[in-house]
XYZ file of C-alpha atoms in Angstrom:
686
model
C 16.042 25.147 -19.106
C 19.994 25.489 -20.647
C 21.594 22.706 -20.219
C 23.024 21.283 -17.277
C 25.827 18.645 -15.992
C 25.262 17.334 -13.738
C 26.577 15.695 -10.549
C 23.869 12.123 -10.683
C 24.370 10.908 -6.128
C 22.956 7.526 -5.521
C 25.844 6.376 -2.423
C 24.013 8.061 0.413
C 22.898 5.165 2.274
C 20.360 6.756 4.081
C 18.084 4.409 5.641
C 14.491 5.951 7.269
C 13.669 3.974 10.708
C 11.076 1.775 11.340
C 7.706 2.740 12.783
C 6.545 1.785 15.591
C 3.727 3.671 16.918
C 1.370 6.798 15.305
C -1.230 8.842 17.505
C -4.289 10.835 16.075
C -4.458 13.776 17.541
C -8.735 15.001 16.107
C -9.214 18.589 17.843
C -5.776 19.686 15.808
C -6.232 16.760 13.031
C -2.336 16.127 13.287
C -0.852 12.786 14.085
C 2.296 12.084 16.129
C 4.361 9.275 14.456
C 7.755 7.611 16.417
C 10.797 5.412 14.772
C 12.270 2.912 16.421
C 15.478 5.666 17.397
C 12.994 7.845 19.254
C 12.516 9.622 16.800
C 8.768 12.015 16.656
C 7.483 13.464 14.224
C 4.469 15.084 14.323
C 2.583 16.399 10.813
C -0.075 18.671 10.203
C -2.640 17.305 8.121
C -4.699 20.224 6.802
C -1.107 21.651 6.225
C -1.240 18.617 3.596
C 0.407 16.595 5.468
C 4.255 17.911 5.772
C 5.664 16.968 9.535
C 5.455 20.766 10.337
C 7.949 19.118 14.118
C 10.724 16.669 15.448
C 11.748 16.361 18.277
C 15.313 13.791 17.798
C 15.822 10.470 18.662
C 17.872 8.897 22.180
C 20.231 5.451 21.450
C 17.876 4.937 25.055
C 14.140 5.884 24.198
C 12.691 2.878 22.276
C 9.170 3.771 22.498
C 6.326 2.241 22.766
C 3.667 3.707 22.578
C 2.324 7.133 22.313
C -1.258 9.105 23.351
C -2.579 12.864 23.015
C -3.667 14.314 25.846
C -6.491 17.132 26.611
C -5.011 20.877 25.436
C -2.706 19.285 22.237
C -0.412 17.796 25.216
C 1.596 14.721 23.636
C 3.078 11.974 25.697
C 5.452 8.986 25.430
C 5.720 5.619 27.062
C 9.346 3.556 26.236
C 11.347 0.684 27.194
C 13.114 2.873 29.136
C 10.631 2.776 31.446
C 10.389 6.152 31.497
C 6.440 8.795 31.118
C 7.020 11.574 27.950
C 5.766 14.890 27.993
C 7.151 16.647 24.897
C 6.990 20.421 24.382
C 5.536 20.858 21.087
C 6.482 24.710 21.564
C 9.963 24.576 22.025
C 10.069 21.132 20.334
C 12.160 19.396 23.696
C 11.535 16.840 25.876
C 9.362 18.890 28.715
C 9.921 15.538 31.514
C 11.011 12.252 31.789
C 8.744 11.089 34.962
C 10.050 6.672 35.768
C 6.671 4.627 36.264
C 8.545 2.385 38.438
C 7.365 -0.279 36.380
C 9.722 -1.565 34.305
C 9.518 -1.106 30.494
C 6.245 0.560 29.785
C 4.320 -0.915 26.158
C 1.021 0.478 26.631
C -0.249 4.078 27.575
C -4.336 5.308 26.869
C -5.835 8.942 28.163
C -8.810 8.852 29.121
C -12.609 9.974 27.818
C -12.238 13.693 28.897
C -8.891 13.645 28.620
C -7.176 14.243 32.507
C -6.240 11.277 33.543
C -3.754 8.524 31.650
C -3.436 4.967 32.100
C 0.220 2.987 31.538
C 0.714 -1.001 30.541
C 4.452 -1.512 32.408
C 5.481 -5.367 31.998
C 5.185 -6.841 35.737
C 2.096 -6.883 35.394
C 0.828 -3.213 36.615
C -1.414 -0.732 35.054
C -1.119 2.314 37.072
C -3.194 5.357 36.542
C -2.040 9.409 35.959
C -3.833 12.373 37.217
C -2.323 15.226 34.196
C -2.633 18.423 35.847
C -1.772 21.974 34.235
C 2.523 21.475 34.243
C 3.471 18.141 34.725
C 1.498 13.984 35.640
C 0.833 12.906 38.988
C 0.370 9.076 40.407
C -2.032 8.424 41.762
C -2.981 4.583 42.289
C -2.184 0.747 40.096
C -4.055 -1.454 39.041
C -4.969 -5.390 39.726
C -1.685 -6.534 39.474
C -2.223 -9.007 36.364
C 0.190 -12.410 36.006
C 2.310 -10.820 32.567
C 2.657 -7.539 31.105
C -0.097 -5.235 29.621
C 0.891 -4.917 26.074
C -2.768 -3.010 25.134
C -4.156 -0.609 27.246
C -8.121 0.934 25.728
C -10.871 2.907 28.010
C -14.903 2.755 27.807
C -16.056 5.730 26.197
C -17.965 6.837 29.498
C -14.235 6.654 31.310
C -16.126 3.540 33.850
C -13.973 0.803 33.179
C -11.290 -0.484 30.859
C -9.483 -3.161 28.653
C -6.168 -4.578 28.762
C -4.988 -6.742 26.630
C -2.299 -8.874 28.152
C -0.092 -12.505 27.609
C -3.357 -15.230 27.357
C -5.532 -12.775 27.810
C -7.337 -9.635 28.442
C -8.759 -8.162 31.335
C -10.948 -5.841 32.223
C -11.149 -3.409 35.229
C -13.112 -1.594 36.740
C -11.677 2.567 36.824
C -13.808 3.545 39.912
C -12.391 0.321 42.501
C -9.056 -0.972 39.992
C -10.267 -3.802 40.440
C -10.463 -6.811 38.060
C -14.250 -7.816 36.790
C -13.879 -9.738 34.162
C -11.213 -12.200 32.980
C -10.824 -13.379 29.555
C -9.364 -15.996 28.054
C -8.057 -16.046 24.495
C -7.715 -19.107 22.719
C -4.462 -20.394 22.331
C -5.141 -22.460 18.609
C -3.488 -20.682 15.480
C -4.443 -22.652 12.387
C -5.839 -25.590 13.828
C -2.801 -25.842 16.109
C -1.697 -25.469 19.921
C 0.487 -22.789 20.492
C 2.577 -21.351 23.571
C 1.420 -18.563 23.939
C -1.123 -16.013 22.733
C -0.312 -12.176 22.777
C -3.639 -10.086 22.586
C -1.379 -6.320 20.605
C -4.743 -4.416 20.848
C -8.236 -3.891 22.751
C -10.628 -1.274 21.455
C -14.356 -0.341 24.184
C -16.782 0.330 22.404
C -19.821 2.700 23.733
C -22.359 -0.414 23.760
C -19.625 -3.018 25.960
C -17.833 -5.559 23.403
C -14.606 -5.593 23.717
C -12.477 -5.853 20.994
C -9.424 -7.455 20.647
C -6.681 -8.677 18.386
C -3.230 -11.099 18.616
C -0.593 -13.284 17.996
C -3.200 -16.335 16.046
C -3.918 -13.757 13.179
C -7.685 -13.196 14.828
C -10.124 -10.709 15.021
C -12.653 -11.762 17.535
C -15.577 -9.405 19.661
C -15.771 -10.453 23.861
C -19.044 -8.562 25.483
C -17.326 -7.529 28.882
C -20.241 -7.853 30.448
C -20.273 -11.420 30.757
C -16.997 -12.621 30.021
C -17.353 -14.351 25.991
C -16.364 -14.698 22.797
C -19.036 -13.749 21.087
C -17.701 -13.594 17.321
C -13.996 -14.112 15.357
C -12.338 -13.707 12.404
C -9.325 -14.902 11.291
C -7.413 -13.056 9.194
C -3.797 -13.515 8.924
C -1.581 -15.999 8.848
C 0.819 -13.546 11.032
C 0.650 -12.116 14.124
C -2.747 -9.092 13.655
C -0.484 -6.107 15.562
C -2.565 -2.776 15.876
C -5.634 -2.012 16.110
C -8.505 1.768 16.034
C -10.963 2.454 15.537
C -13.435 5.449 14.344
C -14.974 8.445 16.171
C -18.780 6.967 15.059
C -17.597 3.400 16.149
C -19.407 3.008 12.599
C -15.632 1.168 11.921
C -12.181 -0.279 12.420
C -8.828 -0.572 11.038
C -6.483 -3.633 11.872
C -1.756 -3.531 10.629
C -0.779 -7.870 10.711
C 2.708 -8.597 10.469
C 2.363 -10.164 7.227
C 1.988 -6.251 5.491
C -1.849 -6.730 5.028
C -4.045 -3.347 6.544
C -8.082 -4.703 6.476
C -10.861 -2.285 7.330
C -13.780 -3.830 8.916
C -17.631 -1.530 8.827
C -20.489 -1.935 10.858
C -23.623 -2.342 8.219
C -26.533 -3.369 8.319
C -27.282 -7.110 8.208
C -30.782 -6.535 5.359
C -32.262 -3.442 3.761
C -34.136 -2.831 5.341
C -32.603 -4.095 8.287
C -31.480 -2.153 11.956
C -29.124 -5.035 13.377
C -26.347 -4.426 12.432
C -22.760 -6.052 11.743
C -18.683 -5.564 11.449
C -18.103 -7.289 8.047
C -15.356 -7.329 6.714
C -15.105 -4.832 3.706
C -11.314 -3.627 1.994
C -8.306 -5.154 2.130
C -5.085 -2.708 1.374
C -1.266 -3.900 0.593
C 0.313 -1.015 0.612
C 2.981 -2.337 2.678
C 6.158 -5.090 2.357
C 7.209 -6.007 6.023
C 4.966 -4.994 9.115
C 2.585 -2.994 10.172
C 3.173 -1.778 13.332
C 1.296 0.573 14.108
C -2.484 1.729 12.738
C -4.547 4.688 13.037
C -8.548 5.758 12.059
C -9.259 9.995 11.044
C -12.579 10.858 10.000
C -11.238 10.783 6.056
C -8.708 8.406 5.936
C -6.760 4.620 6.936
C -3.430 5.288 8.352
C -0.933 2.582 8.246
C 3.160 2.335 8.935
C 5.751 0.092 9.943
C 8.695 -1.498 9.475
C 8.848 -0.546 5.931
C 9.281 2.798 7.082
C 6.106 4.416 4.150
C 3.901 6.620 6.092
C 0.818 5.345 4.523
C -2.332 7.463 4.182
C -5.164 5.994 2.013
C -8.319 7.941 1.857
C -11.472 7.426 2.860
C -13.753 7.387 -0.503
C -16.903 8.419 1.059
C -15.836 10.340 3.238
C -13.661 13.009 1.119
C -16.532 15.689 0.022
C -14.479 16.807 -2.383
C -12.871 14.750 -5.220
C -9.309 17.007 -5.507
C -6.234 15.534 -4.154
C -7.695 14.586 -1.082
C -9.037 11.426 -2.296
C -5.305 10.217 -3.607
C -3.478 8.225 -1.680
C -0.677 9.060 -0.329
C 3.352 7.511 1.251
C 5.138 9.806 2.810
C 9.377 8.573 3.390
C 11.762 10.471 3.475
C 11.652 13.310 6.505
C 10.580 16.753 4.889
C 14.481 18.398 6.178
C 17.909 18.343 4.252
C 19.907 16.107 5.311
C 22.811 17.436 3.228
C 25.157 19.938 2.847
C 26.602 21.321 0.290
C 30.109 23.791 -0.328
C 30.162 24.443 -3.409
C 33.009 25.592 -3.933
C 35.241 22.726 -2.392
C 32.071 19.889 -4.113
C 31.438 18.774 -1.016
C 28.913 16.729 0.440
C 28.507 16.062 3.606
C 25.515 14.173 4.728
C 23.433 14.352 7.901
C 22.902 10.466 9.214
C 21.996 9.877 13.377
C 25.352 8.968 14.621
C 27.467 10.549 12.317
C 28.210 12.934 9.705
C 29.747 11.586 6.081
C 32.166 13.705 3.610
C 32.050 13.366 0.283
C 34.460 15.317 -2.440
C 32.038 14.365 -6.081
C 33.738 12.908 -9.449
C 34.638 14.294 -12.266
C 34.850 13.998 -15.445
C 36.752 15.510 -18.919
C 34.353 13.735 -21.531
C 32.357 15.602 -23.150
C 28.541 14.391 -24.389
C 24.930 15.076 -25.816
C 21.681 15.679 -24.421
C 21.270 13.031 -22.052
C 24.104 10.922 -22.738
C 26.767 9.385 -18.839
C 29.943 10.696 -18.803
C 32.661 8.301 -17.676
C 34.278 8.882 -14.830
C 38.724 9.833 -15.065
C 38.360 10.597 -10.766
C 35.317 8.533 -8.872
C 34.375 10.237 -5.934
C 35.993 10.179 -2.254
C 35.496 9.473 1.309
C 36.910 12.091 2.577
C 35.917 11.713 6.649
C 33.029 9.520 8.786
C 32.750 11.928 11.972
C 30.682 9.770 14.718
C 28.916 11.503 17.943
C 29.367 11.062 21.580
C 26.542 9.808 23.296
C 23.060 8.386 22.555
C 21.376 10.761 21.549
C 20.664 11.336 18.334
C 21.970 14.572 15.484
C 19.352 17.228 14.958
C 20.952 19.245 12.083
C 24.616 19.665 11.069
C 25.991 21.550 8.395
C 29.413 22.731 6.080
C 30.642 25.737 5.093
C 30.275 27.784 1.611
C 34.409 27.524 1.674
C 34.191 23.683 2.891
C 36.442 24.944 5.594
C 34.041 24.704 8.804
C 31.525 22.295 9.631
C 28.683 22.431 12.776
C 26.230 19.812 13.819
C 23.834 20.059 16.932
C 23.089 17.434 18.860
C 19.945 17.977 22.086
C 22.116 18.689 24.443
C 25.733 20.245 22.425
C 26.575 21.423 19.545
C 30.603 21.070 17.547
C 32.379 23.425 15.529
C 35.060 21.706 13.485
C 38.447 23.747 11.163
C 38.558 21.710 8.414
C 42.615 21.991 6.653
C 42.749 20.292 3.084
C 46.908 19.979 2.494
C 46.074 17.779 -1.136
C 44.042 14.344 -0.661
C 44.860 15.027 3.516
C 41.900 16.704 5.421
C 42.147 17.061 9.676
C 40.229 18.332 12.439
C 40.447 20.570 14.589
C 37.787 20.479 17.224
C 36.211 24.643 18.403
C 36.256 23.865 22.082
C 34.372 25.456 25.136
C 31.056 26.795 22.720
C 28.718 28.815 25.654
C 25.869 26.595 26.978
C 23.421 29.345 25.448
C 24.430 27.404 21.347
C 22.841 23.946 22.707
C 20.168 22.013 21.002
C 20.418 24.112 17.794
C 16.917 23.766 15.684
C 18.776 24.426 12.774
C 22.437 25.972 11.242
C 23.858 28.023 9.083
C 26.296 29.512 6.715
C 27.385 33.178 4.983
C 27.469 32.861 2.147
C 32.085 34.423 2.109
C 31.845 31.512 5.041
C 32.480 34.376 7.899
C 29.537 33.878 10.123
C 27.392 31.202 11.676
C 23.402 32.257 12.855
C 22.165 29.451 14.967
C 18.659 28.833 15.152
C 18.061 27.407 19.098
C 15.347 26.087 20.109
C 14.051 28.276 22.654
C 13.203 30.786 19.714
C 16.984 32.636 19.361
C 18.708 33.568 16.514
C 22.646 33.840 17.429
C 24.963 35.266 15.205
C 29.075 33.856 15.264
C 31.606 35.545 14.010
C 34.336 32.549 12.653
C 38.073 33.280 13.309
C 40.730 31.586 12.978
C 40.683 28.079 14.178
C 38.033 30.030 17.452
C 34.967 31.996 17.122
C 33.645 35.325 18.409
C 30.065 35.979 19.055
C 28.380 38.705 17.570
C 24.770 39.159 18.545
C 21.443 37.157 20.010
C 17.913 38.250 18.625
C 15.597 37.055 21.188
C 11.550 36.047 20.318
C 9.249 38.776 18.378
C 6.402 38.228 21.661
C 5.912 36.165 24.490
C 5.555 32.725 23.669
C 8.163 30.561 22.635
C 8.754 29.877 18.678
C 10.957 27.966 17.642
C 12.715 28.824 14.221
C 13.024 25.921 11.995
C 13.871 27.091 9.100
C 16.826 30.211 7.980
C 18.082 31.460 4.366
C 21.323 34.073 4.716
C 21.506 36.742 1.067
C 24.266 36.319 -0.897
C 25.815 39.253 1.014
C 24.886 38.482 4.255
C 23.107 41.669 4.897
C 19.833 40.181 5.762
C 18.744 37.160 7.296
C 15.311 35.022 7.237
C 13.310 33.026 9.520
C 10.782 30.767 9.836
C 8.867 29.520 12.390
C 6.413 26.793 13.329
C 4.341 29.018 12.952
C 3.912 29.514 9.715
C 5.645 33.227 9.802
C 9.290 34.918 8.654
C 10.666 37.103 9.843
C 13.555 38.949 8.558
C 16.709 40.869 10.891
C 19.514 43.214 9.418
C 22.855 41.761 9.948
C 24.320 44.717 9.428
C 22.492 47.085 11.781
C 20.888 43.996 14.249
C 18.088 44.921 14.523
C 14.108 43.100 12.914
C 14.033 44.987 9.771
C 10.172 43.720 8.724
C 8.198 40.401 9.470
C 6.387 38.435 6.118
C 2.130 39.165 5.914
C 1.288 35.953 7.556
C -0.235 32.883 5.962
C -2.404 30.281 7.223
C -0.009 27.287 6.092
C 3.169 26.526 6.976
C 6.813 27.337 5.381
C 8.450 24.288 3.977
C 11.766 25.697 2.253
C 12.976 29.288 1.559
C 16.250 31.239 -0.554
C 17.322 34.759 -0.712
C 18.010 35.497 -4.405
C 21.417 37.847 -4.906
C 21.141 41.215 -6.303
C 17.608 42.232 -6.019
C 17.162 40.547 -1.938
C 14.570 38.596 -2.511
C 13.391 36.114 -0.140
C 10.614 33.846 -2.417
C 9.307 31.358 0.333
C 7.115 28.144 -0.049
C 4.425 27.477 1.919
C 2.741 23.050 2.479
C -0.372 23.643 0.134
C 2.024 24.832 -3.053
C 2.268 28.483 -2.825
C 5.307 29.812 -4.528
C 5.846 33.660 -2.623
C 8.423 37.154 -3.270
C 8.541 38.940 -1.748
C 10.762 42.369 -1.568
C 12.998 42.274 1.207
C 14.228 46.028 1.136
C 10.314 47.681 -0.129
C 9.593 45.409 2.571
C 6.534 44.231 0.285
C 5.286 41.203 -1.486
C 7.273 41.879 -6.029
C 5.048 42.425 -8.615
C 5.883 39.017 -9.867
C 4.457 37.721 -6.680
C 1.231 40.261 -6.897
C 0.604 38.591 -10.434
C 1.010 34.863 -9.574
C -1.464 35.133 -6.629
C -3.894 37.181 -9.118
C -4.280 34.297 -11.364
C -2.986 31.293 -9.496
C -1.049 28.770 -10.102
C -1.532 25.451 -12.713
C -3.811 23.187 -11.255
C -1.137 20.404 -11.439
C 1.422 22.189 -10.032
C -1.423 22.903 -6.946
C -2.006 18.467 -6.622
C 1.791 18.021 -5.749
C 1.426 16.259 -2.951
C 5.200 16.503 -1.153
C 6.561 19.725 0.145
C 9.100 21.286 -1.717
C 12.367 21.286 0.739
C 15.832 23.456 -1.308
C 15.503 26.910 -3.008
C 18.134 28.244 -4.906
C 19.064 30.739 -7.805
C 21.348 30.868 -11.096
C 23.797 33.057 -9.992
C 23.897 34.563 -14.665
C 20.419 34.650 -14.839
C 18.735 36.424 -11.995
C 14.685 35.985 -13.180
C 15.616 32.154 -12.926
C 13.736 29.836 -9.453
C 15.568 26.285 -9.041
C 13.674 24.914 -6.380
C 12.854 20.827 -5.549
C 11.090 18.255 -3.852
C 11.104 14.419 -3.741
C 9.237 13.840 -7.404
C 10.875 16.666 -9.802
C 13.112 19.871 -10.434
C 12.137 22.944 -11.624
C 13.433 26.029 -12.875
C 10.926 29.515 -12.530
C 11.405 31.342 -15.621
C 9.991 34.381 -14.231
C 10.134 36.763 -17.906
C 7.447 33.958 -19.537
C 4.114 33.637 -18.789
C 1.710 31.608 -16.656
C 0.929 28.496 -17.667
C -2.793 27.787 -16.610
C -4.431 24.852 -16.595
C -5.605 24.549 -20.445
C -1.879 24.623 -21.032
C 0.355 21.032 -20.105
C 2.258 22.074 -16.819
C 5.250 18.740 -17.447
C 5.847 19.948 -21.198
C 7.682 17.859 -23.147
C 11.311 19.879 -24.749
C 9.306 20.798 -28.356
C 10.542 18.834 -31.470
C 13.481 20.848 -33.019
C 12.460 21.084 -36.446
C 9.193 23.328 -35.608
C 9.708 27.174 -35.429
C 10.455 29.840 -33.118
C 7.159 31.013 -33.106
C 5.729 27.774 -32.204
C 8.621 26.823 -29.411
C 7.346 30.863 -28.144
C 4.142 29.789 -28.197
C 3.917 26.720 -25.607
C 6.360 27.949 -23.613
C 6.012 28.716 -20.147
C 7.354 29.674 -17.187
C 7.469 26.181 -15.815
C 10.338 23.849 -16.705
C 9.988 20.659 -14.680
C 12.581 17.967 -15.214
C 11.096 14.672 -13.383
C 14.291 11.707 -14.251
C 15.355 11.651 -10.637
C 13.194 10.832 -8.001
C 13.495 10.470 -4.885
C 15.071 13.376 -5.149
C 16.402 13.996 -1.453
C 18.846 17.664 -2.251
C 19.380 19.587 -5.987
C 21.320 22.350 -5.699
C 23.624 24.004 -8.241
C 27.610 23.636 -8.463
C 28.078 26.823 -10.107
C 26.612 28.227 -13.960
C 26.299 25.223 -15.748
C 26.797 22.459 -13.327
C 23.988 21.011 -10.603
C 24.510 18.099 -8.300
C 21.011 15.625 -7.881
C 21.822 13.238 -5.035
C 19.186 10.518 -5.623
C 18.282 7.778 -2.854
C 15.718 5.110 -4.791
C 13.200 3.508 -2.434
C 14.956 -0.286 -3.636
C 17.660 0.190 -1.820
C 16.291 1.058 1.209
C 13.978 -2.108 0.984
C 16.924 -4.643 0.080
C 18.573 -2.954 3.867
C 15.808 -4.503 6.042
C 14.921 -7.580 7.019
C 13.408 -10.238 5.226
C 9.107 -9.882 4.814
C 7.850 -13.227 6.539
C 6.703 -15.246 3.767
C 3.898 -15.412 1.087
C 2.742 -18.601 -0.505
C 1.310 -17.568 -4.208
C -0.105 -19.516 -5.987
C 1.432 -21.542 -8.989
C 5.412 -21.684 -6.676
């Protein structure tokens, strides 16, 4: 692997937003997740749970409900009272419509996917018709006394259940009138509570309504008679969410204590056809409130205040016992929030509403391998750049020379020139940015910092020449086909001649910057691209995909390299393919052309193309051989993959120069320390 001096950075004070709601789409096997800052993320469960798309948050958009409709359409409702539909191609908001009922607390799409129900603060339940282009208001149901916090359709589409405060209403969809009103017991652990909030309802085919409430109960109701059938007291705090499987043979609930409970429909006796609901498994994978749950055919999915998205496979439903059967915790976004100026040893950190610029510390001390060296100069916080307005930052970048900073929100693009005088730094904003740069999804500077590449959400790529304090628009590459495909990843060659861009549909286009034309398109692959980079000298494009495959493509020759063909023929080590976090960054050693450097959240790897590939019988995570071993044995055990797991969770790692690395870590304990305290639970002996 070679010896490197490593800057171990732990002052990136990033805290992910908590998860507010999740919605699973069975047709596309995708999961939509909304967070407390209004951000909405789309995870492709078929592509190794990769976060393939995201919509940036907004201060006024506190999302309370999320649902999928027919034709892969995604809707959300929030406390601003607006219904939002998202454009999954252009990655922006298609439109926002006021529901005129105050804050929206719940949403549900009809079983046929053509109607949308919305539950509002004023006690109204509103029915909307989903048209090909928009949604259209149809009518109101009978207004209730208090806010509608949960909604569920009967699978036939003839009735709905609505959870409110202290009672559950069953409506006839045709007439819009309430058929039954079921009063919920306010008793909580033997003590009468003031109010009982119905956080979730689920309407089953046999007419059973399942409710979860703030008194810690899961209750089963007969909707035909409006009577309580069964009661489960499962928590000393709120039960906040419920999700039922498509077969209606199991459901999952999440509590404010951080516990997820699984209920299953099982036979009363071995020979009996009579079945009953039984609580089978509790899972404690969260430290705080579980605000949202989803039930896919093979897994239970949960998320909450502790920011983790947890996927717990149902072992009886998983056919092949491979890494799909492993528990997953997704904490960090699968996109880069950090950029680096190698020349000036600067790091730019991206937060929701501000950027921070830091200069790395330095040392004059020396030591042996593994030593921690004392700093002779501490890291400096040079700049705190706050955005104006309610929109979150989508992307940001600092130039390699450290003289330019660019970032974008949904509606504005910002470019700044930085001037350094000794320890002082001054900032000059470049004014009158063109309108077509608005809403950039990805920003990248050329190696010599003379050009800026901007990928817009309309699928176009803009090239800007940077002048002293100003700019000039050089060219725009328009999207290739009639469909708008957003470019989410960019890579430029060190010589400045080639630009590679990857879209959401897993394709990679390579452009010739000198002649301003499309050079080639890399053959399509089934899994989305997670990282890409162009090697110096050879101009080989290295592409990492969400299924952990890595390809090397020669741009000049327009074909895969010999090394790439060899590795595809032999195949990667099974442990490499079983990693569950995507590669988020690729770089190259300036003096070692055979080395590829890459990392995910839990490992840093150098692939040496000159060494043989490891097979499944070889130790992949090979420890360093003892110093007394002969060179013959050392060469025999050596293979191409050199992996280090010292730094984790690893948000960013790159070479500053040929002997120096910078690693940005974000320990989970530091994040948990900044979250609100969880509900205290009595433990034995305390």
